[in-house]
Short mmCIF file of C-alpha atoms in Angstrom, two decimals:
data_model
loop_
_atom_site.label_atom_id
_atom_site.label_comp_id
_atom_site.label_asym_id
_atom_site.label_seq_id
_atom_site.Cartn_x
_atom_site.Cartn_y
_atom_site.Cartn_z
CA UNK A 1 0.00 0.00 0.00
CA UNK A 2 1.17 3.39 -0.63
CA UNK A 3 0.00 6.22 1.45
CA UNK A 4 -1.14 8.95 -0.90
CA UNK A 5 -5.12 8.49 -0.13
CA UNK A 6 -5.04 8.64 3.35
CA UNK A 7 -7.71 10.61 4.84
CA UNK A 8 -10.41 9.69 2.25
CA UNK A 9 -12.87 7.29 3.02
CA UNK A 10 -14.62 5.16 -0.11
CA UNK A 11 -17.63 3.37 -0.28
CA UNK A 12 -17.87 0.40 -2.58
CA UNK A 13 -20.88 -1.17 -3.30
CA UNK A 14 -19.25 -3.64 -5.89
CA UNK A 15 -19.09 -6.94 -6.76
CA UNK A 16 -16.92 -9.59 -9.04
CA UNK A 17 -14.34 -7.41 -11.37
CA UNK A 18 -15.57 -3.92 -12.04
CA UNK A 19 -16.27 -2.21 -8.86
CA UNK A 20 -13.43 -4.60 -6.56
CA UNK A 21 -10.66 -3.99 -9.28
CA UNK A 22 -11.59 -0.03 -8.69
CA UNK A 23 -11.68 0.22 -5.02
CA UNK A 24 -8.48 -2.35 -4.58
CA UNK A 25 -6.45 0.41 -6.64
CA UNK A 26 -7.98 3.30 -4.38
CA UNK A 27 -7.11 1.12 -1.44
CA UNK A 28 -3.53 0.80 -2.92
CA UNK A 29 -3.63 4.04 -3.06
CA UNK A 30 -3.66 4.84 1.01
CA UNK A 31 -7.65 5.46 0.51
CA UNK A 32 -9.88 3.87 3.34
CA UNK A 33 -12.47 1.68 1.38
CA UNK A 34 -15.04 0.38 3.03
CA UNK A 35 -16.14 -3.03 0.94
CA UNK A 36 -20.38 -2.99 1.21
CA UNK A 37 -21.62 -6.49 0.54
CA UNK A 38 -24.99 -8.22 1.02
CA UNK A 39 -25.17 -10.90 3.70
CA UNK A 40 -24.37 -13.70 1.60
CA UNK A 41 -21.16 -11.85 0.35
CA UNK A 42 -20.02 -10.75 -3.18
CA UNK A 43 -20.56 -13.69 -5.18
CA UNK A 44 -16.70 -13.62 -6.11
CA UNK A 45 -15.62 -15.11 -2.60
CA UNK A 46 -16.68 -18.24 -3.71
CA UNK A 47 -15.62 -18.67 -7.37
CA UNK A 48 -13.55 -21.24 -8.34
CA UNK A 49 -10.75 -22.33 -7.13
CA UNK A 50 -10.95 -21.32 -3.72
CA UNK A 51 -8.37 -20.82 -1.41
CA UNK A 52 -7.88 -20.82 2.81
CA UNK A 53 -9.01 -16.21 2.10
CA UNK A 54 -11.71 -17.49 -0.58
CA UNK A 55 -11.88 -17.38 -4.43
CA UNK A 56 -9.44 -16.30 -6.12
CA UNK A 57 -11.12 -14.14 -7.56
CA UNK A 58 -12.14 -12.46 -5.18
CA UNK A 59 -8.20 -12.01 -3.17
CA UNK A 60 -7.03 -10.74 -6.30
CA UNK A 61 -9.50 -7.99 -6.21
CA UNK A 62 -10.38 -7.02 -2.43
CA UNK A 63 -6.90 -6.01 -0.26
CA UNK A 64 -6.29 -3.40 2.33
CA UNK A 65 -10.21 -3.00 2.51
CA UNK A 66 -12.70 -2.82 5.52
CA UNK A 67 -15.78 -5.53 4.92
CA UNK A 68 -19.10 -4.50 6.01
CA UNK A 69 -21.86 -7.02 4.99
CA UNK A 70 -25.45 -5.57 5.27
CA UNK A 71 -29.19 -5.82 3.89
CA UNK A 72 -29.61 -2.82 1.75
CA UNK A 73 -32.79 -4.03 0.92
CA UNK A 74 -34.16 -3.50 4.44
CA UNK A 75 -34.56 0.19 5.72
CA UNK A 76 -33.26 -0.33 8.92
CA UNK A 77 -30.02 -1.21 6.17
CA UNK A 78 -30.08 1.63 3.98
CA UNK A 79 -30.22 3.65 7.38
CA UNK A 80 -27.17 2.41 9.06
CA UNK A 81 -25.56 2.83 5.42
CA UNK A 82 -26.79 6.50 5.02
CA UNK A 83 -25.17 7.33 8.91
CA UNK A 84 -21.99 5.68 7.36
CA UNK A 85 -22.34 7.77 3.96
CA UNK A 86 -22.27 11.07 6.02
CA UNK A 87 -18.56 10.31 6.46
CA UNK A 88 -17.68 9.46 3.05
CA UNK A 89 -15.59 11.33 0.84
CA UNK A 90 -16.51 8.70 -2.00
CA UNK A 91 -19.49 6.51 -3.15
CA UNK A 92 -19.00 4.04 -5.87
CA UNK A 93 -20.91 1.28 -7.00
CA UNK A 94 -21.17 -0.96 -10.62
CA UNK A 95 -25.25 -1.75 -10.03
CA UNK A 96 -27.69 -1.01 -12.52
CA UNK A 97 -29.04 2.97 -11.76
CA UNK A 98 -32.47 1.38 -11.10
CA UNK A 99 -31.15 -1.14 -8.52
CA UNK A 100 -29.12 1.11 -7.15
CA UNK A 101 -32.22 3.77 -6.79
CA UNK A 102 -34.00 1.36 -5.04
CA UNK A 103 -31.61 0.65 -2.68
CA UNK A 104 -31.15 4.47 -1.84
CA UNK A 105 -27.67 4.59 -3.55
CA UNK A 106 -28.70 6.91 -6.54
CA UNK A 107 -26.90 9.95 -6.81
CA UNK A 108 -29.74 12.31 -5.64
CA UNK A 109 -29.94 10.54 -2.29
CA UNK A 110 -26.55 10.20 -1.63
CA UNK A 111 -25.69 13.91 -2.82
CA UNK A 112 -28.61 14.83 0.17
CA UNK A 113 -27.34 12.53 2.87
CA UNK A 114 -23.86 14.01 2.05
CA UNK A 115 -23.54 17.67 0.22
CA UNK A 116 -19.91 17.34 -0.70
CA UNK A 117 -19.90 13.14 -1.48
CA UNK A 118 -18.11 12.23 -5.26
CA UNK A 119 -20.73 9.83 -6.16
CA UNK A 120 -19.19 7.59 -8.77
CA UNK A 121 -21.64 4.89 -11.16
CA UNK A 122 -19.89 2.32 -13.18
CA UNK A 123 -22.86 0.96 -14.74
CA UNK A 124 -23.05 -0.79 -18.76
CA UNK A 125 -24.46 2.09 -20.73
CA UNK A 126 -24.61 5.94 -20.75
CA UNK A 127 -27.77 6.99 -19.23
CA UNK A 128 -28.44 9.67 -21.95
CA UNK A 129 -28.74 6.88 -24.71
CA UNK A 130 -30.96 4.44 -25.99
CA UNK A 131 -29.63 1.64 -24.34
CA UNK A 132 -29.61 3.15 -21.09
CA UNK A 133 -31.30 -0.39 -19.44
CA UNK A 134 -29.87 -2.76 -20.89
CA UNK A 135 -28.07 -5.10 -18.96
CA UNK A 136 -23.99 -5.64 -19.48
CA UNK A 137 -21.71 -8.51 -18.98
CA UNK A 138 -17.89 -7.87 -20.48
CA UNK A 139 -18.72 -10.85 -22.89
CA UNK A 140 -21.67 -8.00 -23.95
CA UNK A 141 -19.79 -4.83 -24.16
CA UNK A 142 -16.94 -6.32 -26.04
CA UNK A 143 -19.56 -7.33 -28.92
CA UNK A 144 -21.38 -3.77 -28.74
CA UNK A 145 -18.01 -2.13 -28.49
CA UNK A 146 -16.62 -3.62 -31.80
CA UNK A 147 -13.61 -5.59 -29.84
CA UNK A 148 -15.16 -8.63 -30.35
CA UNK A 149 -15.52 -8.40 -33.92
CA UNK A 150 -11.90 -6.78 -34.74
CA UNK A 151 -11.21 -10.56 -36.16
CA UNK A 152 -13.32 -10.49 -38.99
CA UNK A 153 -11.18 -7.71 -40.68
CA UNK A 154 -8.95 -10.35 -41.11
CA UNK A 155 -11.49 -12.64 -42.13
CA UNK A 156 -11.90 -14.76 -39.01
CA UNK A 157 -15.30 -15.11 -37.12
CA UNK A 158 -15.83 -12.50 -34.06
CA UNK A 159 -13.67 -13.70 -31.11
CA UNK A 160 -13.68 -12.06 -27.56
CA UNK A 161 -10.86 -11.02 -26.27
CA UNK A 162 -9.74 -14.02 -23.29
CA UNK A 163 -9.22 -11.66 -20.15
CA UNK A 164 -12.07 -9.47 -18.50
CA UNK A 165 -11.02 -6.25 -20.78
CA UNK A 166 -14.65 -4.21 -20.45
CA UNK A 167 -14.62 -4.85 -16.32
CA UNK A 168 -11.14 -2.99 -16.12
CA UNK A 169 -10.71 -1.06 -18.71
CA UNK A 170 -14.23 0.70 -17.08
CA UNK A 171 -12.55 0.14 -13.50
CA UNK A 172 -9.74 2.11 -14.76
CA UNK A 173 -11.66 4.92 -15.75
CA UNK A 174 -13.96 5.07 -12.79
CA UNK A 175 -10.31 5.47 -10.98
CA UNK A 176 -9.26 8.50 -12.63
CA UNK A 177 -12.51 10.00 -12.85
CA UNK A 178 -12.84 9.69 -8.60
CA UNK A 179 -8.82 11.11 -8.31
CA UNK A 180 -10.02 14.32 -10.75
CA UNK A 181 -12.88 14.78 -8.96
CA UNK A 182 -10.89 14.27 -5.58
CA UNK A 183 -8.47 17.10 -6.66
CA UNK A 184 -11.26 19.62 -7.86
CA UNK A 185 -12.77 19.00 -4.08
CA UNK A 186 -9.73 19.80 -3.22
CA UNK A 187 -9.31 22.98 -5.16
CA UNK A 188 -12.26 24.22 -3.48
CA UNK A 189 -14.83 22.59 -6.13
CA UNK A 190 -18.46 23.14 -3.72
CA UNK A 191 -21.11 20.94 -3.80
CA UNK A 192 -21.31 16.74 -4.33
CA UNK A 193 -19.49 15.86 -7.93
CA UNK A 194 -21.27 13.40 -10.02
CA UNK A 195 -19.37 10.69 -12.35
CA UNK A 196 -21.03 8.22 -14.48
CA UNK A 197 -18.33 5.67 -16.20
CA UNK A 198 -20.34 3.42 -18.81
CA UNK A 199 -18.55 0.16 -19.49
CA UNK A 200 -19.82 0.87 -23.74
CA UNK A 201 -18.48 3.98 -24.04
CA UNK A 202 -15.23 3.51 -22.36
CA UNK A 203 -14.57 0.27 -24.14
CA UNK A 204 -15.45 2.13 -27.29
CA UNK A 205 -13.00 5.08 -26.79
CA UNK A 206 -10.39 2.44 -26.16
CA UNK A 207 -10.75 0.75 -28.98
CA UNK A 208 -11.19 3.65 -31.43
CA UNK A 209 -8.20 5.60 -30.41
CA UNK A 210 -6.24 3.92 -33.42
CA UNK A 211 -9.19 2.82 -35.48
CA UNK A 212 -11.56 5.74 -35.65
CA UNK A 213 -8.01 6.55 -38.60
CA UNK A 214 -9.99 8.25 -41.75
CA UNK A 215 -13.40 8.44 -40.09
CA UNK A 216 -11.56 11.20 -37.85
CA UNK A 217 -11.80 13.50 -40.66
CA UNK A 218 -13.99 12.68 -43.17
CA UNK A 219 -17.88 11.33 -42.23
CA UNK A 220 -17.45 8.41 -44.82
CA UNK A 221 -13.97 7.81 -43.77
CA UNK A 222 -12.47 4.44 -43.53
CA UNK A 223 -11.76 3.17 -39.84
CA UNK A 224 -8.85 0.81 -38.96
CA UNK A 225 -5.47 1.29 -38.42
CA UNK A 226 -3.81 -0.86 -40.62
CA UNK A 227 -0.71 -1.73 -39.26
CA UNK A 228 -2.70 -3.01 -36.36
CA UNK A 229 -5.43 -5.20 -38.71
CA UNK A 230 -2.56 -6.40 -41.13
CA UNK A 231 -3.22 -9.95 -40.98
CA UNK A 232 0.10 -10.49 -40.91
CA UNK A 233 0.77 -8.58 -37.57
CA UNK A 234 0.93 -11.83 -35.34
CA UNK A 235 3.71 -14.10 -33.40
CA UNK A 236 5.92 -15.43 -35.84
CA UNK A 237 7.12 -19.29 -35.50
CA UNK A 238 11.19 -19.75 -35.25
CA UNK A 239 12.47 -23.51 -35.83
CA UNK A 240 11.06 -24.03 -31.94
CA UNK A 241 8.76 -21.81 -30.71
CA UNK A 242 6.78 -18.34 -31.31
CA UNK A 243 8.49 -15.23 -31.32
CA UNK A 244 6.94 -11.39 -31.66
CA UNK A 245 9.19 -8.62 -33.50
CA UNK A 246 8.09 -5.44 -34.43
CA UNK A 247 10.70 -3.43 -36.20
CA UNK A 248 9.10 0.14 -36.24
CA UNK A 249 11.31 2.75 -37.33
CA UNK A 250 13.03 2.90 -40.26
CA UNK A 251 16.52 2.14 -38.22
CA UNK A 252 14.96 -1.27 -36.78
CA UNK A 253 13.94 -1.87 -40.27
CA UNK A 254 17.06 -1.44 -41.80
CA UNK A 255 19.08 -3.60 -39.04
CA UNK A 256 16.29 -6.48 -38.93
CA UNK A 257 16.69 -7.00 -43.48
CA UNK A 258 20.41 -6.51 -42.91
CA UNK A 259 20.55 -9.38 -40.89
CA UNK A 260 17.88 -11.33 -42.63
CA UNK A 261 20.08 -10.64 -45.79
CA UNK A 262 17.75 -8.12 -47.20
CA UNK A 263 19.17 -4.94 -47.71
CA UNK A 264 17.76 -5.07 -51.34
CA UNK A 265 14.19 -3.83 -49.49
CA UNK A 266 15.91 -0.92 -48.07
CA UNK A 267 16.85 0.17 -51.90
CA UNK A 268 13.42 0.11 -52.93
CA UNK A 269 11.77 3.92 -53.63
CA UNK A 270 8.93 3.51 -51.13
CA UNK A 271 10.71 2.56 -48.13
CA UNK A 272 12.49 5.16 -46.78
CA UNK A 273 9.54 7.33 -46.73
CA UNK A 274 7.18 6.05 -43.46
CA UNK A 275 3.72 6.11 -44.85
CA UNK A 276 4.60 4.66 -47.77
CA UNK A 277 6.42 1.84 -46.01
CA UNK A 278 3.04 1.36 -43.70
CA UNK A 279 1.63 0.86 -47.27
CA UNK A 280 3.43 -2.14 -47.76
CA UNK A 281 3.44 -3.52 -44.22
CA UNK A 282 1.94 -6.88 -45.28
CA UNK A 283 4.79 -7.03 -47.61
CA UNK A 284 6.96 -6.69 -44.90
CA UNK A 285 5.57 -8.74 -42.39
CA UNK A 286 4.96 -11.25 -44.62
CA UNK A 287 9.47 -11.37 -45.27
CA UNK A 288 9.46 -11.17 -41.09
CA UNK A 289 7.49 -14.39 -41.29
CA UNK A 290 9.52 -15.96 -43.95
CA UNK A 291 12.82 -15.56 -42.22
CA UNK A 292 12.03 -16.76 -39.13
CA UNK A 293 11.77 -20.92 -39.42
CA UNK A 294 15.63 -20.32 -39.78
CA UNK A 295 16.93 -20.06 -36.23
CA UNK A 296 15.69 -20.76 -32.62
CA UNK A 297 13.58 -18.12 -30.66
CA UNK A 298 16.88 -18.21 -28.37
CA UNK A 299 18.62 -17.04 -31.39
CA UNK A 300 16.89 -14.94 -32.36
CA UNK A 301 16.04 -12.49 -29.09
CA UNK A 302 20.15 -12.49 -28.41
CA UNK A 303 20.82 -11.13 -31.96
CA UNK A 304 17.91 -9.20 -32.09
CA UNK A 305 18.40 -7.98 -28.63
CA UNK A 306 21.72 -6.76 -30.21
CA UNK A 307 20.54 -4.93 -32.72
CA UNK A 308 18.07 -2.75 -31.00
CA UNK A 309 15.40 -4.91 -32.78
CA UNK A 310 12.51 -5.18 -30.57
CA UNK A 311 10.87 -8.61 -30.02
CA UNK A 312 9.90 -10.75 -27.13
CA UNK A 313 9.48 -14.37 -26.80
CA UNK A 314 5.59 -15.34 -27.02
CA UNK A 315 4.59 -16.50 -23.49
CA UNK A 316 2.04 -18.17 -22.26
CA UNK A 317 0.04 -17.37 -18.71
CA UNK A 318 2.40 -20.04 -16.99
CA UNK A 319 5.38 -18.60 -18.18
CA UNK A 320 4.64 -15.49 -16.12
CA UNK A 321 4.91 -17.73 -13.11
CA UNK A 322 8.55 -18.04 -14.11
CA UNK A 323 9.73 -15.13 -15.45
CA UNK A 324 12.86 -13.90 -14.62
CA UNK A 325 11.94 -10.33 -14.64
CA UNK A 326 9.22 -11.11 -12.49
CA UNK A 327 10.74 -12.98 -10.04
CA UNK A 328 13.78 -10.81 -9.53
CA UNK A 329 11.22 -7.78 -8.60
CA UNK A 330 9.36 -9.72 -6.42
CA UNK A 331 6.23 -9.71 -8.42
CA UNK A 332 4.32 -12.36 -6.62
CA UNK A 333 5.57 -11.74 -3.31
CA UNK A 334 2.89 -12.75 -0.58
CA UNK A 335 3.22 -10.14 2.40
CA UNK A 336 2.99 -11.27 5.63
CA UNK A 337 -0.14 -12.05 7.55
CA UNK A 338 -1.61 -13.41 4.28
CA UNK A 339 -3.69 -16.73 4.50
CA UNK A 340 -1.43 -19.90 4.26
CA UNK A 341 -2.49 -21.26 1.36
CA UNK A 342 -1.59 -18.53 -1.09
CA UNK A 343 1.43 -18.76 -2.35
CA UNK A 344 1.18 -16.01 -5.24
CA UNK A 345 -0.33 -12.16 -4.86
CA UNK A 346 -0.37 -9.46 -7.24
CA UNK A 347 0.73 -6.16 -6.97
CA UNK A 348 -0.15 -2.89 -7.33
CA UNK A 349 2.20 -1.99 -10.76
CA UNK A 350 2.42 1.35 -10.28
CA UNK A 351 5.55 2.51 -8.06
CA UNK A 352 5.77 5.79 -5.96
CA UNK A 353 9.59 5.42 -5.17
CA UNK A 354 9.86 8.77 -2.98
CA UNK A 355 6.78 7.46 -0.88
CA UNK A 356 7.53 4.80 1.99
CA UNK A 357 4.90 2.08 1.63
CA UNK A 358 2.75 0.65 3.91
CA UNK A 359 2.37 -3.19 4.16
CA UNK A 360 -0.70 -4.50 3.00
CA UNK A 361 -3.66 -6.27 4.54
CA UNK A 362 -5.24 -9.41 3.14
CA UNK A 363 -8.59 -9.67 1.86
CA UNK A 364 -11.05 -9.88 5.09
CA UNK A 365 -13.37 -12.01 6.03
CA UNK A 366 -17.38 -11.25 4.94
CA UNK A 367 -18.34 -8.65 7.68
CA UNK A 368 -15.46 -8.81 9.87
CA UNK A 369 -15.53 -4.92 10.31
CA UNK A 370 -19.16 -4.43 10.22
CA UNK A 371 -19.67 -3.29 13.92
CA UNK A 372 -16.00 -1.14 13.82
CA UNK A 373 -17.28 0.90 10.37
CA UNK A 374 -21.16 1.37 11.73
CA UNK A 375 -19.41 2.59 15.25
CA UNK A 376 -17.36 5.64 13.29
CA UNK A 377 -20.77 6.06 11.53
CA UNK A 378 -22.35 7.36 14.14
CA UNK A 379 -24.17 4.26 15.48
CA UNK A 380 -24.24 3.35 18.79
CA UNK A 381 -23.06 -0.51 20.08
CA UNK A 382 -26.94 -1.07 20.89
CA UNK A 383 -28.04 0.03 17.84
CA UNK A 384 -25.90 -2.14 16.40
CA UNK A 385 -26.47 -5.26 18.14
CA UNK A 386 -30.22 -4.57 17.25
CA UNK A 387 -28.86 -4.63 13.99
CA UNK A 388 -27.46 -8.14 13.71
CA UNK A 389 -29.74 -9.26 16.26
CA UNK A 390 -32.18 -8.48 14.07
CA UNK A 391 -29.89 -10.09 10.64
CA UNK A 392 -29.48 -6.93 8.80
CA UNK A 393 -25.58 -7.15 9.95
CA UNK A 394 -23.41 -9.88 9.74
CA UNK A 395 -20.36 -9.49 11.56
#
């Protein structure tokens, strides 16, 4: 944990990716979040495989945070919540606005519990569109978004991407957008700050930073960037493996055919001037290809390696267990005080070297700082009993 955040208090009403991946970084960050489940807990702590701290899932997404599990659907619930929301700097949640509305978690009731609360909705779609209801799973805004069917410009059928890309991508932004608003607060911004973050439109931005290309400045313009949708832009196969190159500049070019035995390319008219050598990328990848089969991946990264050349060997998701880079930083360290059974953690990538970290606490157990986070509230210990007593609390 680095302590940059400290003195903010979050609220996260979030489950599985989205909303946990967000409030993990926060809490990385220094920030106090306060993890708001239902009583049966986010459905993440028991996905599969599960581990001595739960799924893992779930202790990949949920460090350094405070657990308070309670029945939002009762009032005597959204009470003890709204006590607890009068000392929150932040509110975030990835429901649907109409759950969340129900459940007294929309903006306009949160913004009159708390004047000055950043009230932060990850939610599917942009509420001032058509498809403000519809319902969004990552598999769902990667087809909408048009990253699911990036394949078919090279012919193949629509593919999603394998990694849950619309969850943090969106968790990403909802980040950001709670830091600016933190800093305006800060600058003396009055009043509460609303931020919507649609999963859609941020997975659409992403994607469309390179491809929106000719439809940038012309309404009928072609989109793609064709570098990137050359269907010859892939790992390469050596004589043992997969390999990925990318010579980019006309340098890396020019060293990559000299050792390939290719200098004739260099000679030809187009290819010392850049777009015209993007014009004939497939040309070029296709040589990159064809040169390959001739030597080892080993081979190939030391004399590449040499050359300035960039390329990587093609790994797989084990590899990263073993990587050297990765072990020599400690990438998978497990602090101490972490359950015994895990013997891998991720960290937070991001480095503040001038800032002395503090260690980091393992994901808690469901409620096992309900009755400490309804006490700073406001609430008093006989309230609270009444409220397990009566099962809106678990503890």
């Amino acid at each position: 944990m680095t302590p940059l955040l400290q003195g903010i208090r979050v609220i996260e009403v979030g489950a599985v990716v989205l909303g946990p991946y967000a409030g993990q970084i926060l809490a990385d960050l220094g920030a106090e979040v306060i993890k708001v489940e239902a009583l049966e807990g986010d459905i993440a702590r028991d996905a599969f495989p599960r581990g001595e701290g739960g799924g893992a899932l779930f202790v990949n997404n949920n460090r350094n945070k405070r657990m308070l599990a309670i029945d939002l659907k009762r009032p005597e619930g959204r009470s003890a919540l709204g006590r607890l929301i009068e000392t929150a700097d932040v509110l975030f949640h990835n429901m649907r606005i109409d759950a969340a509305e129900r459940l007294g978690l929309g903006f306009e009731a949160v913004a009159a519990i708390n004047p000055r609360i950043i009230h932060c909705a990850a939610i599917g779609f942009g509420q001032r569109g058509p498809y403000r209801d519809r319902p969004a799973f990552d598999d769902i805004i990667q087809a909408a978004s048009g990253v699911a069917g990036l394949a078919t410009a090279n012919g193949d059928d629509p593919r999603f991407v394998p990694t849950i890309l619309a969850d943090k991508v969106a968790a990403l932004h909802a980040v950001y957008g709670i830091l600016a608003a933190l800093v305006s607060r800060g600058q003396g911004r009055e009043g509460a700050i609303k931020v919507e973050v649609p999963m859609f439109e941020a997975l659409a931005a992403f994607l469309l930073n390179e491809h929106l290309s000719g439809a940038t400045f012309a309404a009928d313009g072609k989109t793609g960037y064709p570098r990137i949708l050359s269907p010859n832009r892939r790992p390469f196969q050596t004589a043992d493996g997969w390999i990925a190159v990318l010579p980019y500049t006309d340098r890396q070019w020019r060293a990559f055919l000299n050792e390939v035995g290719r200098d004739d390319v260099t000679e030809q008219p187009w290819f010392s001037d850049p777009p015209q050598r993007q014009a004939h990328i497939d040309e070029l990848y296709a040589l990159v290809a064809e040169s390959l089969p001739a030597r080892t991946t080993a081979a190939w990264i030391e004399v590449l390696e040499a050359r300035d050349v960039p390329c990587s060997q093609v790994n797989g998701v084990d590899d990263l267990l073993t990587d050297p880079h990765l072990a020599e930083i400690g990438f998978f360290d497990v602090p101490q005080g972490y359950p015994a059974g895990m013997v891998r953690n991720l960290p937070q990538p991001v480095l503040f070297d001038t800032v002395t970290p503090a260690p980091d606490t393992a994901p808690r157990a469901l409620g096992a700082d309900s009755r400490a986070v309804l006490r700073e509230g406001g609430l008093s210990d006989a309230e609270i009993d009444t409220l397990v007593a009566s099962g809106v609390v678990r503890t």
